[in-house]
Amino acid sequence: IKILLKGLRSPQESVNDLSPIESFRIPTKEELRELHEEPTDPQAQQEIINSIEEVYFSNDSFDIVKYELERLPPVLSLQELEEYRDKLKQQQAAVSKKVADLILEKQPAYVEELERVTSLQTGLQLAAVICTNGRRHLNIAKEGFTQTSLGLLANQRKRQLLIGLLKSLRTIKTLQRTDVRLSEMLEEEDYPGAIQLCLECQKAASTFKHYSCISELNSKLQDTLEQIEEQLDVALSKICKNFDINHYTKVQQAYRLLGKTQTAMDQLHMHFTQAIHNTVFQVVLGYVELCAGNTDTKFQKLQYKDLCTHITSDSYIPCLADLCKALWEVMLSYYRTMQWHENHDQDEAAVVSSVSDGNNVIGTEENSFDRNYVKKKLEHGLSRIWQDVQLKVKTYLLGTDLSNFKYDDFIFVLDIISRLMQVGEEFCGSKSEVLQESIRKQSVNYFKTYHRTRLEELRMFLENETWELCPVKSSFSILQLHEFKFMEQSRSPSVSPSKQPASAISSAVTLFEQYCNGGNPFEIQADSKDDETEDVLASNGYESDEQEKSAYQEYDSDSDVPEELKRDYVDEQTGDAPIKSVSRETLRSRKRSDYNLSKVNAPILTNTTLNVIRLVGKYMQMMNILKPIAFDVIHFMSQLFDYYLYAVYTFFGRNDTFESTGLGLSSSRLRTTLNRIQESLIDLEVSGDPSGTLTAAEERKEKVPSPHLSHLVVLTSGNSLYGLAERVVATESLVFLAEQFEFLQPHLDAVMPAAKKPFLQQFYSQTVSTASELRKPVYWIVAAKAIDYEQMLLLMANVKWDVKEIMSQHNVYVDALLKEFEEFNRRLNDVSKRVRIPLPVSNILWEHCIRLANRTLVEGYANVKKCSNEGRALMQLDFQQFLMKLEKLTDIRPIPDKEFVETYIKAYYLTENDMECWIKEHREYSTKQLTNLVNICLGTYINKKARQKLLATIDDIDRPKR
């Protein structure tokens, strides 16, 4: 039944499940008969099949008999068994019939499939034959050819593997020996090569990391790379003191290979800061230990600030110079570092632009970022480094008291600092406020002390000055003096910046450009003042004796005096000289004018004048070096001039008798200047007042006692014209000094702060310009004593003016007065042999004498008791004779106060009404002179009342004067 039931599945499965015997078994006839006896109703047949238990359709092999026996009930019933048997037979018959129907239905397909199986069997047998033949032939080939060839190929493969292994072993061997080559490259300072080699070794080591020996080598290479970085940092630090372009290029290439360009720049700035500190400390420490003279190491433990206090005065300047030289080297290295980066960036940018493409955009942007970072870092570092330099130098400057330094030493210190400040300005555009403030305080304190000492010295010089001429050449210029050399050297680019004007500095080469390839701007100059000579002094005051003789030949002779004046008696009728003679005398007068004698027109000055000029030069040196104290220096310079002016006035110009004449000898400006000098500069107290306040004591410190004329100078001798030579030297040296101040005004104005320029302008307008005005009061004293005016008044008093007839002969007092002038001219010539008398001085002397003579004439005429019209005509004759002869003695035109005399004489002819107006208009006459006119001239013509009225008018005019 199971077999039949299995036929219900697919044909393929049925075929596979059937054994060969079962596959080809055909139902027996009995079975077929039974099948035919079974009902043929398909539906009934299908129901019978459906009633078959499921177990008969399972694929599992099980024992059917056992299964059916186990189903038997415990109590067997034959009838039931037969019924069950018949049921099974029906089921079997249904299945068999179903199978038979299926077989019949599938018979053609079955036959066809069977044929295919037979054909397949035949093909398989043929394939088996072919395979057998192939195996036989393969065995023949294997034995004859393949085995040998494959052996060769295997050996070749093994050879290639061994060659690769040998190459790897050689590479490993090279890697093992790399540290030796790296050491050699580091000794050669080939840092880029060493890093490149190390990086390549690391890359190779990573390739052979599967070898156990390589892992140790890899860590060793990493250590070596770190060691190279350390040495690279040391090499970078060497750049700070001595920049070498090749060395720095290697260092930068090495850092670029490491990818640490920014780190290198940070390290570089740290090294520069450290270099500044170490440099200044070592320089100062060296000098301190040298001066200490022992090997004590205690100084090495001191702070830099404390170390600076141990510098001695002798070693201060050399140490400062070395300090600045060392700091210059550091700043120059930084400057050259910046230059290197600028040039490198330009070259790199040019290369990038020439080969620019889209493949390197990322790398270019990264390089550009690095360049910008380096540029900003370097620019920011400029001010930081300069600030460090300033602070170090400031500490050094304030560590020593400079008040006891010599002037030249102090100027040298200022010059070094000024040069350092110029370095700072060129380095980073800094105004060096730290340095300026630190040096300004010391300078002001030093300069006050120095100036006080110089004023005391000036007083001593003036009190010992004999006012002798200091012989200098006619070509003398203050620029020839050592103290003013800096003004000439300002044209040279190699001189100190403190000795150059701003315009010269801006157009000249900068210090960094000048000393970029060698040298140092702080080298102490070998040429000192001792090696230089001042070619300013002349032989005996003149450049040659021949020039002296030729210059003064006519001036010293009597040829200037007309022959008729040499005679005791001068004929009035023949006294007029021919026109040709007058022109000859005029020509001679002009020839003897000192301003036309260019050969010997040497400046008139004294040793004291020269000392003052040298002081001014020193003051200007300090002012040019340290412009912040320019006002203080110029103020002190003005005090030098003030004191010299006051001394000349005190020695030669002060005379209360002549000042009270009201002739206006001293201008109001000169009097104001002298009063200002006396109040602000002159200490009039002989001894200090202990009860005085502290402020008063401080003010007295700023003042100087009034100088006293040397007892060697004699001003009372008539033969020397009352010290005329000394007076000429004094006044003209003052005028020369004023001229030098005028020459220096543009230089002073250039450095003077704008807020203080009014002081400078006032000093020049109120003080310097008054120097020449001092001539009048000084030479008035000579003129007042040189001619005996009192004797002339006595001679005039003996003249009878009430004559009755017109006189043709002048009076004797005129000849006496002319003789006085002739004698004055002779003595003037004698004085000129000692000292050149400049034309302005000569003119002032003659003007004063003539003015005094004319006023004496008026005074003499005012003393007349009686006078007729003929007497008044005689007065005019006398005065005209005096003028005619006087004009031959002097070139002064017009004759001073000529109108003063003529107007007075003509007033004798005025009427009463005219006289009143005349008196009101001419207030230059004294009350006595006006009263005499009223009493003598008009007294005989007017009544008493009219005379009283005129006298009252005179009294009204005189009252304000009283």
PDB file of C-alpha atoms in Angstrom, residues 400-406 410 442 445-446 449-450:
ATOM      1  CA  THR A 400      75.903 105.815  38.843  1.00  0.00           C
ATOM      2  CA  ASP A 401      75.926 109.444  39.950  1.00  0.00           C
ATOM      3  CA  LEU A 402      77.133 111.519  36.992  1.00  0.00           C
ATOM      4  CA  SER A 403      77.291 114.874  38.777  1.00  0.00           C
ATOM      5  CA  ASN A 404      81.068 114.671  39.305  1.00  0.00           C
ATOM      6  CA  PHE A 405      81.892 113.769  35.715  1.00  0.00           C
ATOM      7  CA  LYS A 406      84.047 116.000  33.575  1.00  0.00           C
ATOM      8  CA  PHE A 410      79.401 113.688  30.311  1.00  0.00           C
ATOM      9  CA  GLN A 442      70.608 113.574  35.293  1.00  0.00           C
ATOM     10  CA  ASN A 445      70.991 118.291  37.639  1.00  0.00           C
ATOM     11  CA  TYR A 446      74.467 117.940  36.181  1.00  0.00           C
ATOM     12  CA  THR A 449      75.957 122.327  38.889  1.00  0.00           C
ATOM     13  CA  TYR A 450      78.181 122.683  35.859  1.00  0.00           C
TER      14      TYR A 450
END
